[in-house]
């Protein structure tokens, strides 16, 4: 990364941090004003104002997902970088949940709709920061100990290709190699596998399968050794794919908890606003 890009990122981060602090100060001043003017301005007015502000921040936060899909428009119109919108997404999410607490008077709502809206709002913000932590952690882990880079969606297809190559090699091999494949390697190459050890050691240590291949290799003629070497490379590649499958999985699961539930928050918010205006 060039020095200009680093400087630009620090500048963007500094701007949004200052804006966030200003938002916090604004919220604090609003609480002070409510306490001072409680006899002049009704509680309902303050609660409504906090609710409107929370809805505005929820809208701004939600626009981050839209901005990520508008790369083609950003090339033509200056709508801000994805990183700037990410800062807005993160800092705005904190201000949103703070305004939600202010709207509920820092107490747990009693109505069913408002309770679910309150709980899911908290979950959406917390899960968002959990997702950010995953996105910061995963590249470091994957880049530190793996050579194979794969897209999560292509993993089943890649494993099938590895299995087919291995079976082709084994068909032309001797009975001891076929026996080793049937007993040890076939289950390993059958499908993607998740292993908790990859969270502790992304390299996963030396596998038993590779050790057994090496043990058999020492007893085989030169032609068979070449096939076993190819099998070992396929098993090692499959092992790295399993590591990718294991470590990338939580990020995919997170997407299915964060994004859909944020849509539910919007649905409950619309229902809440409708109920307030109707009744």
Coordinates of N, CA, C and O in Angstrom, one line a residue, residues 79-243:
X79 N -19.6 9.3 -5.0 CA -20.5 9.0 -3.9 C -19.8 8.5 -2.7 O -20.4 8.0 -1.7
X80 N -18.5 8.6 -2.7 CA -17.7 8.2 -1.5 C -17.2 6.8 -1.6 O -17.8 6.0 -2.3
X81 N -16.1 6.6 -1.0 CA -15.4 5.2 -1.1 C -16.2 4.2 -0.2 O -16.9 4.6 0.8
X82 N -16.0 3.0 -0.5 CA -16.6 1.9 0.4 C -16.1 2.0 1.8 O -16.9 1.8 2.7
X83 N -14.8 2.4 2.0 CA -14.3 2.5 3.4 C -15.0 3.6 4.1 O -15.3 3.4 5.3
X84 N -15.3 4.7 3.5 CA -16.0 5.8 4.2 C -17.4 5.4 4.6 O -17.8 5.6 5.7
X85 N -18.0 4.6 3.7 CA -19.4 4.1 4.0 C -19.3 3.1 5.1 O -20.2 2.9 5.9
X86 N -18.2 2.3 5.2 CA -18.0 1.3 6.3 C -17.9 2.1 7.6 O -18.5 1.6 8.6
X87 N -17.1 3.2 7.6 CA -17.0 3.9 8.9 C -18.4 4.4 9.3 O -18.7 4.4 10.5
X88 N -19.1 4.9 8.3 CA -20.5 5.4 8.7 C -21.3 4.2 9.2 O -22.1 4.4 10.1
X89 N -21.2 3.1 8.6 CA -21.9 1.9 9.0 C -21.6 1.5 10.4 O -22.5 1.2 11.2
X90 N -20.3 1.5 10.8 CA -19.9 1.1 12.1 C -20.3 2.2 13.2 O -20.9 1.9 14.2
X91 N -19.8 3.4 13.0 CA -20.1 4.5 14.0 C -21.6 4.8 14.0 O -22.1 5.1 15.1
X92 N -22.2 4.8 12.9 CA -23.6 5.1 12.8 C -24.4 4.0 13.6 O -25.5 4.3 14.2
X93 N -23.9 2.7 13.5 CA -24.6 1.6 14.2 C -24.6 1.8 15.7 O -25.6 1.6 16.4
X94 N -23.5 2.3 16.2 CA -23.4 2.6 17.7 C -24.3 3.7 18.1 O -25.0 3.6 19.1
X95 N -24.4 4.8 17.3 CA -25.3 5.9 17.6 C -26.7 5.4 17.4 O -27.6 5.9 18.2
X96 N -27.0 4.6 16.5 CA -28.3 4.0 16.3 C -28.8 3.3 17.6 O -29.9 3.6 18.1
X97 N -28.0 2.4 18.1 CA -28.4 1.6 19.3 C -28.5 2.5 20.5 O -29.3 2.3 21.4
X98 N -27.6 3.5 20.6 CA -27.7 4.5 21.7 C -29.0 5.2 21.6 O -29.7 5.4 22.7
X99 N -29.4 5.7 20.5 CA -30.7 6.4 20.3 C -31.9 5.4 20.6 O -32.9 5.9 21.1
X100 N -31.7 4.2 20.2 CA -32.8 3.2 20.6 C -33.0 3.1 22.1 O -34.1 3.1 22.6
X101 N -31.8 3.1 22.8 CA -31.9 3.0 24.3 C -32.6 4.3 24.8 O -33.3 4.3 25.8
X102 N -32.2 5.4 24.2 CA -32.8 6.7 24.7 C -34.3 6.7 24.4 O -35.1 7.2 25.2
X103 N -34.7 6.2 23.2 CA -36.1 6.1 22.8 C -36.9 5.3 23.8 O -38.0 5.6 24.1
X104 N -36.2 4.2 24.4 CA -36.9 3.3 25.3 C -36.7 3.7 26.8 O -37.0 3.0 27.7
X105 N -36.1 4.9 27.0 CA -35.8 5.4 28.3 C -34.9 4.5 29.1 O -34.9 4.3 30.3
X106 N -34.0 3.8 28.3 CA -33.0 2.9 28.9 C -33.6 1.8 29.7 O -33.1 1.4 30.7
X107 N -34.8 1.4 29.3 CA -35.5 0.3 29.9 C -35.9 -0.7 28.9 O -36.0 -0.4 27.7
X108 N -36.3 -1.9 29.3 CA -36.7 -3.0 28.4 C -38.2 -2.7 28.0 O -39.0 -2.6 28.9
X109 N -38.5 -2.6 26.7 CA -39.9 -2.3 26.4 C -40.8 -3.5 26.8 O -40.4 -4.6 26.9
X110 N -42.1 -3.2 26.9 CA -43.1 -4.2 27.4 C -43.9 -4.8 26.2 O -44.4 -5.9 26.3
X111 N -44.1 -4.0 25.2 CA -44.9 -4.5 24.0 C -44.1 -5.5 23.2 O -42.9 -5.5 23.2
X112 N -44.9 -6.5 22.6 CA -44.2 -7.5 21.9 C -43.4 -7.0 20.7 O -42.2 -7.4 20.5
X113 N -44.0 -6.2 19.9 CA -43.3 -5.6 18.7 C -42.1 -4.8 19.1 O -41.0 -5.0 18.6
X114 N -42.3 -3.9 20.1 CA -41.2 -3.0 20.5 C -40.1 -3.8 21.2 O -38.9 -3.5 21.1
X115 N -40.5 -4.9 21.9 CA -39.5 -5.7 22.6 C -38.6 -6.4 21.6 O -37.4 -6.4 21.7
X116 N -39.2 -7.0 20.5 CA -38.5 -7.7 19.5 C -37.6 -6.7 18.7 O -36.5 -7.0 18.3
X117 N -38.2 -5.5 18.4 CA -37.4 -4.5 17.7 C -36.2 -4.1 18.6 O -35.1 -3.9 18.0
X118 N -36.4 -4.0 19.8 CA -35.3 -3.6 20.8 C -34.2 -4.6 20.8 O -33.0 -4.4 20.6
X119 N -34.6 -5.9 20.9 CA -33.7 -7.0 21.0 C -32.9 -7.2 19.7 O -31.7 -7.4 19.7
X120 N -33.7 -7.2 18.6 CA -33.0 -7.4 17.3 C -32.1 -6.3 16.9 O -31.1 -6.5 16.2
X121 N -32.4 -5.1 17.4 CA -31.6 -3.9 17.1 C -30.2 -4.1 17.8 O -29.1 -3.9 17.3
X122 N -30.3 -4.6 19.1 CA -29.0 -4.9 19.8 C -28.3 -6.0 19.1 O -27.0 -5.9 18.9
X123 N -29.0 -7.0 18.7 CA -28.3 -8.2 18.1 C -27.6 -7.7 16.8 O -26.5 -8.1 16.5
X124 N -28.3 -6.9 16.0 CA -27.8 -6.5 14.7 C -26.5 -5.7 14.9 O -25.5 -5.9 14.2
X125 N -26.4 -4.8 15.9 CA -25.2 -4.0 16.1 C -24.1 -4.9 16.6 O -23.0 -4.8 16.1
X126 N -24.4 -5.8 17.6 CA -23.4 -6.6 18.2 C -22.8 -7.6 17.1 O -21.6 -7.8 17.0
X127 N -23.7 -8.2 16.3 CA -23.3 -9.1 15.3 C -22.5 -8.4 14.2 O -21.6 -9.0 13.6
X128 N -22.8 -7.1 14.0 CA -22.0 -6.3 13.0 C -20.6 -6.2 13.5 O -19.6 -6.3 12.6
X129 N -20.4 -5.9 14.7 CA -19.0 -5.8 15.2 C -18.3 -7.1 15.3 O -17.1 -7.2 15.1
X130 N -19.1 -8.2 15.5 CA -18.5 -9.5 15.5 C -18.0 -9.9 14.0 O -16.9 -10.4 13.8
X131 N -18.8 -9.5 13.1 CA -18.5 -9.7 11.7 C -17.2 -8.9 11.3 O -16.4 -9.4 10.5
X132 N -17.1 -7.7 11.8 CA -15.9 -6.9 11.5 C -14.7 -7.5 12.1 O -13.6 -7.6 11.4
X133 N -14.8 -8.1 13.3 CA -13.7 -8.8 13.9 C -13.3 -10.0 13.1 O -12.1 -10.2 12.9
X134 N -14.2 -10.7 12.5 CA -13.9 -11.9 11.7 C -13.2 -11.4 10.4 O -12.2 -12.0 10.0
X135 N -13.7 -10.3 9.8 CA -13.1 -9.8 8.6 C -11.7 -9.4 8.8 O -10.8 -9.4 7.9
X136 N -11.4 -8.9 10.0 CA -10.0 -8.4 10.3 C -9.1 -9.6 10.6 O -7.9 -9.6 10.3
X137 N -9.7 -10.6 11.2 CA -8.9 -11.8 11.7 C -8.6 -12.8 10.6 O -7.5 -13.3 10.4
X138 N -9.7 -13.1 9.7 CA -9.5 -14.1 8.8 C -8.4 -13.9 7.8 O -7.6 -14.9 7.5
X139 N -8.2 -12.8 7.2 CA -7.1 -12.6 6.2 C -5.8 -12.9 6.8 O -4.9 -13.4 6.2
X140 N -5.6 -12.5 8.1 CA -4.3 -12.7 8.8 C -4.0 -14.2 9.0 O -2.9 -14.7 8.7
X141 N -5.1 -14.9 9.4 CA -5.0 -16.3 9.6 C -4.7 -17.1 8.4 O -3.8 -17.9 8.3
X142 N -5.5 -16.8 7.3 CA -5.4 -17.5 6.1 C -4.1 -17.2 5.4 O -3.5 -18.1 4.7
X143 N -3.7 -15.9 5.5 CA -2.4 -15.6 4.8 C -1.2 -16.1 5.5 O -0.1 -16.2 4.9
X144 N -1.3 -16.4 6.8 CA -0.1 -16.7 7.5 C 0.3 -18.2 7.3 O 1.5 -18.4 7.3
X145 N -0.6 -19.1 7.1 CA -0.2 -20.5 7.0 C -0.7 -21.3 5.8 O -0.4 -22.5 5.8
X146 N -1.3 -20.6 4.8 CA -1.9 -21.4 3.7 C -1.4 -20.8 2.4 O -1.2 -19.6 2.2
X147 N -1.1 -21.7 1.5 CA -0.7 -21.3 0.1 C -1.9 -21.3 -0.9 O -1.9 -20.6 -1.8
X148 N -2.9 -22.2 -0.6 CA -4.0 -22.3 -1.5 C -5.1 -21.3 -1.2 O -5.5 -21.2 0.0
X149 N -5.5 -20.5 -2.2 CA -6.5 -19.5 -2.0 C -7.8 -20.0 -2.8 O -7.7 -20.3 -4.0
X150 N -8.9 -20.1 -2.1 CA -10.1 -20.6 -2.8 C -11.3 -19.8 -2.4 O -11.3 -19.2 -1.3
X151 N -12.3 -19.7 -3.3 CA -13.6 -19.1 -2.9 C -14.4 -20.1 -2.2 O -14.4 -21.3 -2.6
X152 N -15.0 -19.7 -1.1 CA -15.8 -20.6 -0.3 C -16.8 -21.4 -1.1 O -17.0 -22.6 -0.9
X153 N -17.5 -20.7 -2.1 CA -18.6 -21.3 -2.8 C -18.0 -22.4 -3.8 O -18.8 -23.3 -4.2
X154 N -16.7 -22.3 -4.1 CA -16.2 -23.3 -5.1 C -15.6 -24.5 -4.4 O -15.1 -25.5 -5.0
X155 N -15.6 -24.5 -3.1 CA -14.9 -25.6 -2.3 C -15.4 -27.0 -2.7 O -14.6 -27.9 -2.9
X156 N -16.7 -27.2 -2.7 CA -17.2 -28.6 -3.0 C -16.8 -29.0 -4.4 O -16.4 -30.2 -4.6
X157 N -16.8 -28.1 -5.4 CA -16.3 -28.4 -6.7 C -14.9 -28.8 -6.8 O -14.4 -29.7 -7.5
X158 N -14.0 -28.0 -6.1 CA -12.6 -28.3 -6.0 C -12.3 -29.6 -5.4 O -11.4 -30.4 -5.8
X159 N -13.0 -29.9 -4.3 CA -12.8 -31.2 -3.7 C -13.1 -32.4 -4.6 O -12.4 -33.4 -4.6
X160 N -14.2 -32.2 -5.3 CA -14.6 -33.2 -6.3 C -13.5 -33.4 -7.4 O -13.2 -34.6 -7.8
X161 N -12.9 -32.4 -7.8 CA -11.8 -32.5 -8.8 C -10.6 -33.2 -8.2 O -10.0 -34.0 -8.9
X162 N -10.3 -32.9 -7.0 CA -9.1 -33.5 -6.3 C -9.4 -35.0 -6.2 O -8.6 -35.9 -6.5
X163 N -10.7 -35.4 -5.8 CA -11.0 -36.8 -5.6 C -10.9 -37.5 -7.0 O -10.4 -38.7 -7.0
X164 N -11.4 -36.9 -8.0 CA -11.3 -37.6 -9.3 C -9.9 -37.8 -9.8 O -9.6 -38.9 -10.3
X165 N -9.0 -36.8 -9.6 CA -7.6 -37.0 -9.9 C -7.0 -38.1 -9.1 O -6.2 -38.9 -9.6
X166 N -7.3 -38.1 -7.8 CA -6.8 -39.2 -7.0 C -7.2 -40.6 -7.4 O -6.4 -41.5 -7.5
X167 N -8.5 -40.7 -7.7 CA -9.0 -42.0 -8.2 C -8.4 -42.5 -9.5 O -8.2 -43.7 -9.7
X168 N -8.1 -41.5 -10.4 CA -7.5 -41.8 -11.6 C -6.0 -42.4 -11.4 O -5.6 -43.3 -12.0
X169 N -5.3 -41.7 -10.4 CA -4.0 -42.2 -10.1 C -4.1 -43.6 -9.5 O -3.2 -44.5 -9.8
X170 N -5.0 -43.8 -8.6 CA -5.1 -45.1 -7.9 C -5.4 -46.3 -8.8 O -5.0 -47.4 -8.6
X171 N -6.3 -46.0 -9.8 CA -6.6 -47.1 -10.8 C -5.4 -47.7 -11.5 O -5.4 -48.9 -11.8
X172 N -4.4 -46.8 -11.7 CA -3.2 -47.3 -12.4 C -2.1 -47.8 -11.4 O -1.0 -48.1 -11.8
X173 N -2.5 -47.9 -10.1 CA -1.5 -48.2 -9.1 C -1.6 -49.6 -8.6 O -2.5 -50.4 -9.0
X174 N -0.6 -50.0 -7.8 CA -0.6 -51.4 -7.3 C -1.6 -51.6 -6.2 O -2.2 -50.7 -5.7
X175 N -1.7 -52.9 -5.8 CA -2.7 -53.2 -4.7 C -2.4 -52.5 -3.4 O -3.4 -52.1 -2.7
X176 N -1.2 -52.4 -2.9 CA -0.9 -51.7 -1.7 C -1.4 -50.3 -1.7 O -1.9 -49.8 -0.7
X177 N -1.2 -49.6 -2.8 CA -1.6 -48.2 -3.0 C -3.2 -48.1 -3.0 O -3.8 -47.3 -2.3
X178 N -3.8 -49.1 -3.7 CA -5.3 -49.1 -3.7 C -5.8 -49.4 -2.3 O -6.8 -48.8 -1.9
X179 N -5.2 -50.3 -1.6 CA -5.6 -50.6 -0.2 C -5.5 -49.3 0.7 O -6.4 -49.0 1.5
X180 N -4.4 -48.6 0.6 CA -4.2 -47.4 1.4 C -5.2 -46.4 1.0 O -5.8 -45.7 1.9
X181 N -5.5 -46.2 -0.3 CA -6.5 -45.2 -0.7 C -7.9 -45.6 -0.1 O -8.6 -44.7 0.4
X182 N -8.3 -46.9 -0.3 CA -9.6 -47.3 0.2 C -9.7 -47.1 1.7 O -10.8 -46.7 2.2
X183 N -8.7 -47.5 2.4 CA -8.8 -47.5 3.9 C -8.6 -46.1 4.5 O -9.3 -45.7 5.4
X184 N -7.7 -45.3 3.9 CA -7.3 -44.0 4.6 C -7.7 -42.8 3.8 O -8.2 -41.8 4.3
X185 N -7.3 -42.8 2.5 CA -7.4 -41.6 1.7 C -8.8 -41.3 1.2 O -9.2 -40.1 1.1
X186 N -9.6 -42.3 0.8 CA -10.9 -42.1 0.3 C -11.8 -41.3 1.2 O -12.5 -40.3 0.8
X187 N -11.9 -41.6 2.5 CA -12.7 -40.8 3.4 C -12.2 -39.4 3.6 O -13.0 -38.5 3.7
X188 N -10.9 -39.2 3.5 CA -10.3 -37.8 3.6 C -10.8 -37.0 2.4 O -11.1 -35.8 2.5
X189 N -10.8 -37.6 1.2 CA -11.1 -36.8 0.0 C -12.5 -36.8 -0.4 O -12.9 -36.3 -1.4
X190 N -13.4 -37.5 0.4 CA -14.8 -37.7 0.0 C -15.5 -36.3 -0.1 O -16.3 -36.1 -1.0
X191 N -15.3 -35.4 0.9 CA -16.0 -34.2 0.9 C -15.2 -33.2 1.8 O -14.3 -33.6 2.5
X192 N -15.6 -31.9 1.7 CA -15.0 -30.9 2.6 C -15.2 -31.3 4.1 O -16.3 -31.7 4.4
X193 N -14.2 -31.1 4.9 CA -14.4 -31.4 6.3 C -13.9 -30.1 7.2 O -13.0 -29.5 6.8
X194 N -14.7 -29.9 8.2 CA -14.4 -28.8 9.2 C -13.7 -29.5 10.4 O -14.1 -30.5 10.9
X195 N -12.6 -28.8 10.8 CA -11.9 -29.3 12.0 C -11.5 -28.2 12.9 O -10.9 -27.2 12.4
X196 N -11.9 -28.3 14.1 CA -11.6 -27.2 15.1 C -10.1 -26.9 15.3 O -9.8 -25.8 15.6
X197 N -9.3 -27.9 15.0 CA -7.9 -27.6 15.2 C -7.3 -26.5 14.3 O -6.3 -25.9 14.6
X198 N -8.0 -26.3 13.2 CA -7.5 -25.2 12.2 C -7.7 -23.8 12.8 O -7.0 -22.9 12.4
X199 N -8.6 -23.7 13.8 CA -8.7 -22.4 14.5 C -7.5 -22.2 15.4 O -7.1 -21.0 15.7
X200 N -6.8 -23.2 15.9 CA -5.7 -23.1 16.7 C -4.4 -23.1 16.0 O -3.4 -22.4 16.3
X201 N -4.3 -24.0 14.9 CA -3.1 -24.1 14.1 C -3.6 -24.2 12.7 O -4.1 -25.3 12.2
X202 N -3.5 -23.1 11.9 CA -4.0 -23.2 10.5 C -3.3 -24.2 9.6 O -3.9 -24.7 8.7
X203 N -2.1 -24.5 10.0 CA -1.3 -25.5 9.2 C -1.8 -26.9 9.6 O -1.8 -27.8 8.8
X204 N -2.4 -27.0 10.8 CA -3.0 -28.3 11.2 C -2.0 -29.4 11.5 O -2.4 -30.6 11.8
X205 N -0.7 -29.1 11.4 CA 0.3 -30.2 11.7 C 0.4 -31.2 10.6 O -0.4 -31.1 9.6
X206 N 1.2 -32.2 10.7 CA 1.3 -33.2 9.7 C 0.2 -34.2 9.8 O 0.0 -34.7 10.9
X207 N -0.5 -34.5 8.8 CA -1.6 -35.4 8.9 C -1.2 -36.9 8.9 O -0.1 -37.3 8.4
X208 N -2.0 -37.8 9.5 CA -1.7 -39.2 9.5 C -1.7 -39.7 8.1 O -0.9 -40.7 7.8
X209 N -2.6 -39.2 7.2 CA -2.6 -39.7 5.8 C -1.3 -39.5 5.1 O -0.8 -40.4 4.4
X210 N -0.7 -38.3 5.3 CA 0.6 -38.0 4.7 C 1.7 -38.9 5.2 O 2.6 -39.3 4.5
X211 N 1.6 -39.2 6.5 CA 2.6 -40.0 7.1 C 2.5 -41.5 6.5 O 3.5 -42.1 6.3
X212 N 1.3 -41.9 6.4 CA 1.1 -43.3 5.8 C 1.5 -43.4 4.4 O 2.1 -44.4 3.9
X213 N 1.3 -42.3 3.6 CA 1.8 -42.3 2.2 C 3.3 -42.3 2.2 O 3.9 -43.1 1.4
X214 N 3.9 -41.6 3.0 CA 5.4 -41.6 3.1 C 6.0 -42.9 3.5 O 7.0 -43.4 3.0
X215 N 5.3 -43.5 4.5 CA 5.7 -44.9 5.0 C 5.7 -45.9 3.8 O 6.6 -46.7 3.6
X216 N 4.5 -45.9 3.1 CA 4.4 -46.8 2.0 C 5.3 -46.5 0.8 O 5.9 -47.4 0.2
X217 N 5.6 -45.2 0.6 CA 6.5 -44.8 -0.5 C 7.9 -45.4 -0.4 O 8.5 -45.7 -1.4
X218 N 8.4 -45.5 0.9 CA 9.7 -46.0 1.1 C 9.9 -47.5 0.6 O 11.0 -47.9 0.4
X219 N 8.7 -48.2 0.5 CA 8.8 -49.6 0.2 C 8.5 -49.9 -1.3 O 8.5 -51.0 -1.7
X220 N 8.1 -48.8 -2.1 CA 7.6 -49.0 -3.4 C 8.7 -48.7 -4.5 O 9.6 -48.0 -4.2
X221 N 8.5 -49.3 -5.7 CA 9.4 -49.0 -6.8 C 9.3 -47.5 -7.2 O 8.3 -46.8 -6.9
X222 N 10.2 -47.1 -8.1 CA 10.2 -45.7 -8.5 C 8.9 -45.2 -9.1 O 8.4 -44.1 -8.9
X223 N 8.3 -46.0 -10.0 CA 7.0 -45.6 -10.7 C 5.9 -45.4 -9.7 O 5.2 -44.4 -9.8
X224 N 5.8 -46.2 -8.7 CA 4.8 -46.1 -7.7 C 5.1 -44.9 -6.8 O 4.2 -44.2 -6.3
X225 N 6.4 -44.6 -6.5 CA 6.7 -43.5 -5.7 C 6.2 -42.2 -6.3 O 5.8 -41.3 -5.6
X226 N 6.3 -42.1 -7.7 CA 5.8 -40.9 -8.4 C 4.3 -40.7 -8.2 O 3.8 -39.6 -7.9
X227 N 3.6 -41.8 -8.2 CA 2.1 -41.8 -8.0 C 1.8 -41.4 -6.6 O 0.9 -40.6 -6.3
X228 N 2.6 -41.9 -5.7 CA 2.3 -41.6 -4.2 C 2.7 -40.1 -4.0 O 2.0 -39.5 -3.1
X229 N 3.7 -39.6 -4.6 CA 4.1 -38.2 -4.5 C 2.9 -37.3 -5.0 O 2.6 -36.3 -4.3
X230 N 2.3 -37.7 -6.1 CA 1.2 -36.9 -6.6 C 0.0 -37.1 -5.7 O -0.7 -36.1 -5.4
X231 N -0.2 -38.2 -5.1 CA -1.3 -38.4 -4.1 C -1.1 -37.6 -2.9 O -2.0 -36.9 -2.4
X232 N 0.2 -37.5 -2.5 CA 0.5 -36.7 -1.3 C 0.2 -35.2 -1.5 O -0.3 -34.5 -0.7
X233 N 0.5 -34.7 -2.7 CA 0.2 -33.3 -3.1 C -1.3 -33.1 -3.1 O -1.7 -32.0 -2.6
X234 N -2.0 -34.0 -3.6 CA -3.5 -33.9 -3.6 C -4.1 -33.8 -2.2 O -5.0 -33.0 -1.9
X235 N -3.6 -34.7 -1.4 CA -4.0 -34.8 0.0 C -3.7 -33.5 0.7 O -4.5 -32.9 1.5
X236 N -2.4 -33.0 0.5 CA -2.0 -31.7 1.1 C -2.9 -30.5 0.7 O -3.3 -29.7 1.5
X237 N -3.2 -30.5 -0.6 CA -4.1 -29.5 -1.1 C -5.5 -29.6 -0.5 O -6.1 -28.5 -0.2
X238 N -6.0 -30.8 -0.4 CA -7.3 -31.0 0.2 C -7.3 -30.5 1.6 O -8.3 -29.9 2.1
X239 N -6.2 -30.7 2.3 CA -6.1 -30.3 3.7 C -6.1 -28.8 3.8 O -6.8 -28.3 4.7
X240 N -5.5 -28.1 2.9 CA -5.6 -26.6 2.9 C -7.0 -26.1 2.6 O -7.4 -25.1 3.2
X241 N -7.6 -26.8 1.7 CA -9.0 -26.5 1.4 C -9.9 -26.7 2.6 O -10.8 -25.9 2.9
X242 N -9.7 -27.8 3.3 CA -10.4 -28.0 4.6 C -10.2 -26.9 5.6 O -11.1 -26.4 6.3
X243 N -8.9 -26.4 5.6 CA -8.7 -25.3 6.5 C -9.4 -24.0 6.1 O -10.0 -23.3 6.9

